[in-house]
Tab-separated table of C-alpha atoms in Angstrom:
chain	number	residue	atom	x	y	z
J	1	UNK	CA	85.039	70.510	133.759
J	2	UNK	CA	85.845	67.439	132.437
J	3	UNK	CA	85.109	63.727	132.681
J	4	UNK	CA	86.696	61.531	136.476
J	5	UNK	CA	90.211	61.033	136.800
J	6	UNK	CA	90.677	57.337	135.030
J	7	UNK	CA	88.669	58.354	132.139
J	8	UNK	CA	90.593	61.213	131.674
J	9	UNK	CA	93.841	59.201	131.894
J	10	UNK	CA	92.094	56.709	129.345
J	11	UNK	CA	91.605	59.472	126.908
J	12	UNK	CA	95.220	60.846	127.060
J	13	UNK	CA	96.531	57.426	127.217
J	14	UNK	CA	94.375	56.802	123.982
J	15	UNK	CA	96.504	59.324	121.834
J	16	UNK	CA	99.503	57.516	121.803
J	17	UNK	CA	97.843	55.622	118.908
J	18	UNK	CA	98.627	57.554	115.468
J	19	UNK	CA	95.733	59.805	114.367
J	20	UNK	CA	93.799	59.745	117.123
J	21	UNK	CA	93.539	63.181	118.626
J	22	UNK	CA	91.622	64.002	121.628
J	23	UNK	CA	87.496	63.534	120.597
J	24	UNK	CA	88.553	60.565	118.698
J	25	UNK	CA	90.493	59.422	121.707
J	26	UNK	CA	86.995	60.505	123.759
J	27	UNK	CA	84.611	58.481	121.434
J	28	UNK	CA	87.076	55.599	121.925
J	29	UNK	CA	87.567	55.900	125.631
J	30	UNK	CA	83.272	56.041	125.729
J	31	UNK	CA	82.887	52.958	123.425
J	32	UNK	CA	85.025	50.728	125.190
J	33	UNK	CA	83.495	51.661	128.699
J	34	UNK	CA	80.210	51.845	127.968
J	35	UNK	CA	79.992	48.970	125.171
J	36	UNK	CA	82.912	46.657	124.902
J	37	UNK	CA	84.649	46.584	128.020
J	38	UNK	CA	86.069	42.728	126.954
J	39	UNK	CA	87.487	44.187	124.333
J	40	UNK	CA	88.863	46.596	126.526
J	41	UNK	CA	90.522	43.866	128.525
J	42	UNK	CA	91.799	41.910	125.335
J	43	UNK	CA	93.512	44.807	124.220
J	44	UNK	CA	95.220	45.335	127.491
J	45	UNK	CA	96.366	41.798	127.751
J	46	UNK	CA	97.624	41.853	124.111
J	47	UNK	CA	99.227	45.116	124.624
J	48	UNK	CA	100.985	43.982	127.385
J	49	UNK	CA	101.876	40.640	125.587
J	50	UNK	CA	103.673	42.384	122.296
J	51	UNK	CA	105.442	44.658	123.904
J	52	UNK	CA	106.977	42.569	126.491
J	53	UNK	CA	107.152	39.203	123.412
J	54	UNK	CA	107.990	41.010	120.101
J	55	UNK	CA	111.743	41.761	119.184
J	56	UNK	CA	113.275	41.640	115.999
J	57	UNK	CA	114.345	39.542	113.631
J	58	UNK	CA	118.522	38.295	113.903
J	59	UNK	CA	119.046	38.290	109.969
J	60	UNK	CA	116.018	40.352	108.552
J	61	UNK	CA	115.556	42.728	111.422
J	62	UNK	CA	111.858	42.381	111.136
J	63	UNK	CA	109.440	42.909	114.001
J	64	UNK	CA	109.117	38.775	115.097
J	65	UNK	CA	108.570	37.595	118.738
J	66	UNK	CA	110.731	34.768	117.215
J	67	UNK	CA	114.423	34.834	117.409
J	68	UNK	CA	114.287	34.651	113.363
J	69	UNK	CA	111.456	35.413	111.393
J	70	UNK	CA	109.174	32.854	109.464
J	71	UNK	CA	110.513	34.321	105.891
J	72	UNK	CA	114.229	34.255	107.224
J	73	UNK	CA	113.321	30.779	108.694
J	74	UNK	CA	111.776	29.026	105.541
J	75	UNK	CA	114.116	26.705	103.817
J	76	UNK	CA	112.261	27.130	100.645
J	77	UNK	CA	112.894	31.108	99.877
J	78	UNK	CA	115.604	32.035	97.292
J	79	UNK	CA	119.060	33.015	99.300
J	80	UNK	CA	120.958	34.583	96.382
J	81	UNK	CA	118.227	37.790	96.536
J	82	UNK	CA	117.552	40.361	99.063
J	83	UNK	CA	115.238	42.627	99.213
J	84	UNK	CA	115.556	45.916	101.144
J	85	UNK	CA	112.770	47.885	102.654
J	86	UNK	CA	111.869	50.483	105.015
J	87	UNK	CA	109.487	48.418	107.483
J	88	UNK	CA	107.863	45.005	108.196
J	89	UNK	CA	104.504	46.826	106.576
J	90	UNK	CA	106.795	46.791	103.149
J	91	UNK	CA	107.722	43.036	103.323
J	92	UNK	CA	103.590	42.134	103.996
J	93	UNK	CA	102.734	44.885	100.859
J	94	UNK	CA	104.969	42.207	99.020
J	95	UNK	CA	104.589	39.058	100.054
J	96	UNK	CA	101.013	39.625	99.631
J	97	UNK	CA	101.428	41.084	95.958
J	98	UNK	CA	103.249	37.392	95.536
J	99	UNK	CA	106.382	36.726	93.091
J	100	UNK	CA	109.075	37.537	95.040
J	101	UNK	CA	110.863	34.754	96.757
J	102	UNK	CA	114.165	35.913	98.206
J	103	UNK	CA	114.605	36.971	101.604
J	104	UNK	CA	114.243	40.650	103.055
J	105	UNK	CA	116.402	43.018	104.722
J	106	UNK	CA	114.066	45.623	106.847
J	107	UNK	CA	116.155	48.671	107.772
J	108	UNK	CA	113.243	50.244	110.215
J	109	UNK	CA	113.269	53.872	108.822
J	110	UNK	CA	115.512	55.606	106.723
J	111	UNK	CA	118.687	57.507	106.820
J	112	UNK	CA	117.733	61.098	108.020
J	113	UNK	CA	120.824	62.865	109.320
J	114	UNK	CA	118.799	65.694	110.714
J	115	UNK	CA	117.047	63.010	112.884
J	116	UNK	CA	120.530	61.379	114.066
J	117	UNK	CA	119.989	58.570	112.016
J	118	UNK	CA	122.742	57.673	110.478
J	119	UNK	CA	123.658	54.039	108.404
J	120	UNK	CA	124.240	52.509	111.747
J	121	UNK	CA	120.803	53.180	112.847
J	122	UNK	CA	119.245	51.464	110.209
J	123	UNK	CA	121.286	48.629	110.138
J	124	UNK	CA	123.235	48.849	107.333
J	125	UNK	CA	126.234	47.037	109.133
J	126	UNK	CA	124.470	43.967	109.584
J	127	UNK	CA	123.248	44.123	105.947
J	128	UNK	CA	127.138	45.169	104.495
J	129	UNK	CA	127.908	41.881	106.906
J	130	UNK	CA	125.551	39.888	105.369
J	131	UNK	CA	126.341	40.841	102.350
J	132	UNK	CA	130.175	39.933	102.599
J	133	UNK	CA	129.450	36.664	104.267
J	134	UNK	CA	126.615	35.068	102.254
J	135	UNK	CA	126.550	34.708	98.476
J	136	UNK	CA	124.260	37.121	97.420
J	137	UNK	CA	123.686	37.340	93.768
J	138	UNK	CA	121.571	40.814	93.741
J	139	UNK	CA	120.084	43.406	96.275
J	140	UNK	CA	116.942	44.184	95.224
J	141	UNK	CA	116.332	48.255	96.706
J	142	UNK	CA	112.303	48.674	97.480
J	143	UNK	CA	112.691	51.440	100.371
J	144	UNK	CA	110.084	54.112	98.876
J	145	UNK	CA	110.256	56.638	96.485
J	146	UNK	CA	110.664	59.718	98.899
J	147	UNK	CA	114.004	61.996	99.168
J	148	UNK	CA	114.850	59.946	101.786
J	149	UNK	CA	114.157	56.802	100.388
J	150	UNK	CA	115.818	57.447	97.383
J	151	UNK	CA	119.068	58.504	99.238
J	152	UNK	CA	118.879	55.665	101.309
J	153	UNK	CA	118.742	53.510	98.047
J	154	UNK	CA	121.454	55.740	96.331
J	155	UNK	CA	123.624	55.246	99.563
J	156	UNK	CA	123.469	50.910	99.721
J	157	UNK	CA	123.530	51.003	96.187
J	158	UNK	CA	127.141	52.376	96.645
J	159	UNK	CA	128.254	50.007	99.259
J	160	UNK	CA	126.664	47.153	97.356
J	161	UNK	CA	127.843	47.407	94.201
J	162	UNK	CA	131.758	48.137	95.634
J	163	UNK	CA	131.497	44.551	96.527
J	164	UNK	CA	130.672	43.761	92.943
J	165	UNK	CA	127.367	42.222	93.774
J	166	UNK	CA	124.498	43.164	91.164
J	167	UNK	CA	122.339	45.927	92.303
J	168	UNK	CA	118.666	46.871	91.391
J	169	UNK	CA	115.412	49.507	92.114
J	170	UNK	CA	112.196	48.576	91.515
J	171	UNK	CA	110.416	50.502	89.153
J	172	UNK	CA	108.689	53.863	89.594
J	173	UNK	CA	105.766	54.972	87.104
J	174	UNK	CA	102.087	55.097	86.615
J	175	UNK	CA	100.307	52.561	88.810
J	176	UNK	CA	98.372	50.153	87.469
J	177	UNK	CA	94.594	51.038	86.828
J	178	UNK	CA	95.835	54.241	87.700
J	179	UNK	CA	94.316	57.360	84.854
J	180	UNK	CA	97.512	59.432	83.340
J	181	UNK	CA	95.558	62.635	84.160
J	182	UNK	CA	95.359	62.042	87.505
J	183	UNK	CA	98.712	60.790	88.257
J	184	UNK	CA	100.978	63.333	89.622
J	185	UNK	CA	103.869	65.867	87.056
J	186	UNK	CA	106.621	63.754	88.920
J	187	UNK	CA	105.893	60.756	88.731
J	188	UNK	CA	104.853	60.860	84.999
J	189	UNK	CA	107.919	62.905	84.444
J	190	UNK	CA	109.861	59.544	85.683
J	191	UNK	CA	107.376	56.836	84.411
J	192	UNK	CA	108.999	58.610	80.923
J	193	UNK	CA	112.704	58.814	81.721
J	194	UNK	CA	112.238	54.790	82.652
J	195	UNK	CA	110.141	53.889	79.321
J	196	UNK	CA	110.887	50.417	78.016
J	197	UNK	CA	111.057	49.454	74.073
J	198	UNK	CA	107.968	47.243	73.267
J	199	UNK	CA	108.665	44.425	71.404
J	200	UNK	CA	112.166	43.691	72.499
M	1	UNK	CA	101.246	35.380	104.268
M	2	UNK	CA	100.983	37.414	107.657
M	3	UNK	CA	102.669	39.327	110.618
M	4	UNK	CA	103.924	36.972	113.631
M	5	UNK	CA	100.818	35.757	115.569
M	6	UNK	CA	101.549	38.127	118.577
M	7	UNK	CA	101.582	41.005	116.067
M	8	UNK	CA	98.311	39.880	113.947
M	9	UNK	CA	96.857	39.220	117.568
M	10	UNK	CA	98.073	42.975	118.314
M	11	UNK	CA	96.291	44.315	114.775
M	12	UNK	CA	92.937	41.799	115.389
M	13	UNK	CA	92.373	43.489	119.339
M	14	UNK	CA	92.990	47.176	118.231
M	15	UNK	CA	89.828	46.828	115.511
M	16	UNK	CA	87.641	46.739	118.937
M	17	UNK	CA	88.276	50.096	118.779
M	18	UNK	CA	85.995	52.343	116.954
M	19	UNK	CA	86.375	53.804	112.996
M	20	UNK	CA	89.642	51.320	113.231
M	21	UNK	CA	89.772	49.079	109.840
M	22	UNK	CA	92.537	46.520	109.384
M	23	UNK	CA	94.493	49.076	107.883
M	24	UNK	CA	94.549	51.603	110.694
M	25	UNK	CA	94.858	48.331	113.353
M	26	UNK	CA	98.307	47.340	111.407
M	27	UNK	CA	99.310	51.138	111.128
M	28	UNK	CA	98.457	51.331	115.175
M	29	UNK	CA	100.340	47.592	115.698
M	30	UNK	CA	103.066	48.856	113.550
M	31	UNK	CA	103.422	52.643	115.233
M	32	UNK	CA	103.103	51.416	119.207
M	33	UNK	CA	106.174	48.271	118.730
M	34	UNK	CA	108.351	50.683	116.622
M	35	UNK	CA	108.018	53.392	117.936
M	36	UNK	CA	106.015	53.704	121.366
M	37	UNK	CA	106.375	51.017	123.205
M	38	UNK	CA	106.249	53.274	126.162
M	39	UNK	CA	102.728	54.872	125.103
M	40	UNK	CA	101.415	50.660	124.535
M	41	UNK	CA	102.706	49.751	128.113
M	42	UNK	CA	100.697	52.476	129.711
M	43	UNK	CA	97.945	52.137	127.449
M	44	UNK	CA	97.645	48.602	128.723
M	45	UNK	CA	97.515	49.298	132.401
M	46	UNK	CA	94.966	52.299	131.627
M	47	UNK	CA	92.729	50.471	130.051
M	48	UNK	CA	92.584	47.357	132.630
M	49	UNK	CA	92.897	50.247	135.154
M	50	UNK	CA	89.761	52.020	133.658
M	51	UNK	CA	87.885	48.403	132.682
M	52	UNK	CA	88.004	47.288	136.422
M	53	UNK	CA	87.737	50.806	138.012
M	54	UNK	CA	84.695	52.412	136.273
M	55	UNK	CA	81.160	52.029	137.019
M	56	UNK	CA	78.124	54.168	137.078
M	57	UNK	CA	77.029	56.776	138.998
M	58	UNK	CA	74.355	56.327	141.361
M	59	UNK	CA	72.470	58.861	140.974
M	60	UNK	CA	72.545	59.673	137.153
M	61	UNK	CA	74.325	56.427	135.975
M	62	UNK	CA	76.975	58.533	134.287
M	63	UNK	CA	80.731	56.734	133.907
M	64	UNK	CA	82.766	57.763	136.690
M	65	UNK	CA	84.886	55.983	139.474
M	66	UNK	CA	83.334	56.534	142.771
M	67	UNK	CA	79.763	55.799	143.753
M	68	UNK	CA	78.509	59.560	142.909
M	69	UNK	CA	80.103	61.840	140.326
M	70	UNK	CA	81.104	65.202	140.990
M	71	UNK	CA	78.163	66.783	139.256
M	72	UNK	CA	75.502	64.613	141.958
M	73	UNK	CA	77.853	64.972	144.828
M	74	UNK	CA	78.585	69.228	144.404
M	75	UNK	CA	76.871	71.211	146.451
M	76	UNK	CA	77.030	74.297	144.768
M	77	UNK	CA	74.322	72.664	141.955
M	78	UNK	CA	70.640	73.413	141.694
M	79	UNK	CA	68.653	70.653	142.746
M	80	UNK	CA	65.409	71.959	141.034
M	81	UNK	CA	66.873	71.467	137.585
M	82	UNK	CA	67.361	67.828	136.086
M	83	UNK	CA	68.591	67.499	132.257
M	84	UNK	CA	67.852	63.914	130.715
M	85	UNK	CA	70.639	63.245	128.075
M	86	UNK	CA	71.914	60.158	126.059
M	87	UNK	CA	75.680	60.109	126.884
M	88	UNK	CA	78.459	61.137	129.459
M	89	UNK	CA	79.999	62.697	126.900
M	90	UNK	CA	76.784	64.794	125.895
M	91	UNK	CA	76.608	66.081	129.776
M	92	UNK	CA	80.932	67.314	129.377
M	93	UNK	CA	79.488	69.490	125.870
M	94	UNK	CA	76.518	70.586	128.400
M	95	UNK	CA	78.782	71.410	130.710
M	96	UNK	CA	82.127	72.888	128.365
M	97	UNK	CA	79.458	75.252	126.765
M	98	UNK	CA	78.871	76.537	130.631
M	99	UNK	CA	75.669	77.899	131.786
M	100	UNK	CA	73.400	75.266	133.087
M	101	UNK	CA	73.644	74.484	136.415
M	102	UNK	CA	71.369	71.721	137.905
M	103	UNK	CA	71.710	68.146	137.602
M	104	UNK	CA	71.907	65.084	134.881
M	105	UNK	CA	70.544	61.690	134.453
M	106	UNK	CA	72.279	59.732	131.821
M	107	UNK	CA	70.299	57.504	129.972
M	108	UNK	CA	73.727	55.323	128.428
M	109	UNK	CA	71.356	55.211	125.238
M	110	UNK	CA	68.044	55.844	123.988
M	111	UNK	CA	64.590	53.650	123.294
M	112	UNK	CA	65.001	51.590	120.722
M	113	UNK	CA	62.497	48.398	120.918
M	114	UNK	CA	63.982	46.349	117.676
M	115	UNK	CA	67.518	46.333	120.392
M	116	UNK	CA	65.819	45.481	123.211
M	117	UNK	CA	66.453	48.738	124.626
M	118	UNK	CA	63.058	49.402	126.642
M	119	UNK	CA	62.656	52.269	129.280
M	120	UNK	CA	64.006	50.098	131.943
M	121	UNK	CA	67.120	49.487	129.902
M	122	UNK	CA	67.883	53.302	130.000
M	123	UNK	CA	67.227	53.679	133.703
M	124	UNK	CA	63.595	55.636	133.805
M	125	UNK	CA	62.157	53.238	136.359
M	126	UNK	CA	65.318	55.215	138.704
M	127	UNK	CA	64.435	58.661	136.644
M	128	UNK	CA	60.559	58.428	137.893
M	129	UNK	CA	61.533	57.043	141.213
M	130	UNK	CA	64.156	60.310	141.704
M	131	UNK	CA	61.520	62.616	139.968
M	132	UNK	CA	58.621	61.287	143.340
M	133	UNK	CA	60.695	61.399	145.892
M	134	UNK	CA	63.176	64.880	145.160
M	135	UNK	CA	61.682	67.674	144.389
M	136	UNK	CA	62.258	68.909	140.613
M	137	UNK	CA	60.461	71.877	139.064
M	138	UNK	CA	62.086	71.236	135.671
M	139	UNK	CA	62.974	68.528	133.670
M	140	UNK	CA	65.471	69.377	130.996
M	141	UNK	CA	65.621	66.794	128.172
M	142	UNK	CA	68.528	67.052	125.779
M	143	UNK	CA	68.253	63.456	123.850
M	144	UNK	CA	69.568	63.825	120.532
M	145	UNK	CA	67.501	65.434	117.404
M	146	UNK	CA	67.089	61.520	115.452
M	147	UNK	CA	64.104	59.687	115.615
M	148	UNK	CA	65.191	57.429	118.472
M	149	UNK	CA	65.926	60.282	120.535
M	150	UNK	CA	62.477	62.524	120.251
M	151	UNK	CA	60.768	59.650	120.719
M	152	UNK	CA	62.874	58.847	123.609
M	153	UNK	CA	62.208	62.518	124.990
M	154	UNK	CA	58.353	61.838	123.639
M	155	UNK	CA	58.330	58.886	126.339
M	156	UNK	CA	60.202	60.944	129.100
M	157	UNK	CA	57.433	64.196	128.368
M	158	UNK	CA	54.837	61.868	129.031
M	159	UNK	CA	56.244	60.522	132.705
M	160	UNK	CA	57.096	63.988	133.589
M	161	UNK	CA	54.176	66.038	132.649
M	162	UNK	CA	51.793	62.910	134.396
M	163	UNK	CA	54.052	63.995	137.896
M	164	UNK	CA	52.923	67.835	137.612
M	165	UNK	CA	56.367	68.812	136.949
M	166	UNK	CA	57.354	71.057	133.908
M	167	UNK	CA	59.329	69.650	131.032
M	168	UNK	CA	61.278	71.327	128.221
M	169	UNK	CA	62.821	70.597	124.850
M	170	UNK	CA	66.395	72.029	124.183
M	171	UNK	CA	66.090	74.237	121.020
M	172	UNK	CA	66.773	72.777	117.787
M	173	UNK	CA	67.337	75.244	114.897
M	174	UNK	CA	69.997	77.169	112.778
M	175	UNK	CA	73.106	76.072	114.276
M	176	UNK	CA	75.508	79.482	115.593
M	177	UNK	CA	78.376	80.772	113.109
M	178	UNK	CA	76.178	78.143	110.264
M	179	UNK	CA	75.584	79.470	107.006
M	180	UNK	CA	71.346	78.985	106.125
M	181	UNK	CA	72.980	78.097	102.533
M	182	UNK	CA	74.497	74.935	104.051
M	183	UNK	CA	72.304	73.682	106.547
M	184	UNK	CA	69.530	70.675	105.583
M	185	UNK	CA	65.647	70.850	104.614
M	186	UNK	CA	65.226	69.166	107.882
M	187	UNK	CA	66.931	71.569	110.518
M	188	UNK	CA	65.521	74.926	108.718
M	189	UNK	CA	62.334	73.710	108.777
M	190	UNK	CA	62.123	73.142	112.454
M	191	UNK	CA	63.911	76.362	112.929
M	192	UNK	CA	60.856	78.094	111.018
M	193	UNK	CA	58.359	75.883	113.066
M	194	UNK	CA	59.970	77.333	116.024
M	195	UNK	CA	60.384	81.056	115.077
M	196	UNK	CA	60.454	83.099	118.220
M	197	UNK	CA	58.329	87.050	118.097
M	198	UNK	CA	61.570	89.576	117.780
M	199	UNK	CA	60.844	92.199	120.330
M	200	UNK	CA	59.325	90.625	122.683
């Protein structure tokens, strides 16, 4: 027993989204039928519209329906930084944090040979181009602080600093407003290895 | 600072959906263009598909995509039996738990005055009509345990019991496999109220 044909479809078309497994895919499929079918519609349309209109970004590689993005595009960012991170969701975490004003470099995952994806994958031609064509004074490395991310950093920071260009991580440690005992053995472990002198 | 407008368009629509925040709508945006653009196409269709396809059925107003469902239009169903609940997706838990085998009528809500959700809002002016002119012996109601619903299934009693027909409650009590330990003041009091003679 189950629900007619299209709903059903609705519902297992429903759990493409992340997270949503099949009653939260039937609550959804309910709400927009029996309560916001124009909703329903817009998100069709819009659907439709980004995955047919977004591409990426030619420098960056950012998700952009433009051929270059707006931070790639702006005259007034810094073009002797670069900032490399894992996805577009990274470059919004730090443009809204504010103070950074270089440009980005999104690689769009991680190097995971198990997966097949390899330096080609995410991009790291273009950036090595990049790199060897404009006058890039330091590659900042925010991809996150997982195995692979740290790989992936350890991996450009090798191809970076072979072209002599100045090479940095941001720093790990205890967030902000974050309570010592609840922050986790590893990362307190490494907010002590990177302590800085006061007073200096 | 923001995505492209296509994208923040993409992140806005998805919030129609339910128990979707901004940060789940950019985490959706972000997994469908990088990963599923496949899953987001057909999404799209399904949902204009489902939007434009969908209506009620005409004899219980549940969802469904041809003029009766397959519950009203089976044969094989009792046609003595009619159980009154709030939602299609209350008549597929009816029906997954197996068992009952007469008919539904589908509310699509319950009373609720302060809404504007009156009896003819919920379809009882087609319930009473179907209840004088078929010929029920029982009539099942199932509305949720809140206050809206009993006094939905108050209401309904009322219409039945004025017809001559019989009308029941489903049991509310101790839920199966629950621990008494864990369950609220609420529930084990009505299961106490209700108490049935063991060995009878």
């Amino acid at each position: 027993m189950s629900f007619s044909p299209l709903i059903n479809e609705l519902i297992d078309a429903l759990r493409c989204l992340p997270g949503v497994g099949p009653k939260s895919a039937q609550r959804m499929a309910m709400h927009l039928l029996e309560r916001d079918r124009k909703g329903a519609s817009r998100l069709s349309v819009v659907l439709q519209d980004a995955v047919e209109g977004v591409g990426r970004c030619e420098q960056c590689r950012t998700l952009c329906e433009t051929p270059t993005c707006s931070i790639c595009s702006n005259s007034a960012r810094l073009r002797n930084q670069i900032c490399v991170v894992e996805t577009p969701s990274d470059v919004m975490a730090i443009e809204q944090a504010g103070g950074y004003r270089g440009l980005y470099f999104v690689l769009m995952g991680h190097l995971s040979p198990i997966d097949g994806i390899g330096p080609a994958e995410i991009g790291l031609d273009q950036l090595t181009r990049r790199l060897d064509e404009e006058s890039f004074e330091e590659v900042i490395l925010a991809t996150n602080p997982t195995v692979e991310g740290e790989a992936t950093a350890h991996y450009i920071a090798n191809q970076v600093q072979r072209r002599g260009i100045q090479v940095s991580r941001i720093a790990h440690g205890v967030p902000l407003g974050g309570e010592l005992e609840f922050v986790d053995g590893g990362t307190l472990a490494h907010a002590f290895r990177g302590r800085t002198l006061v007073g200096n």
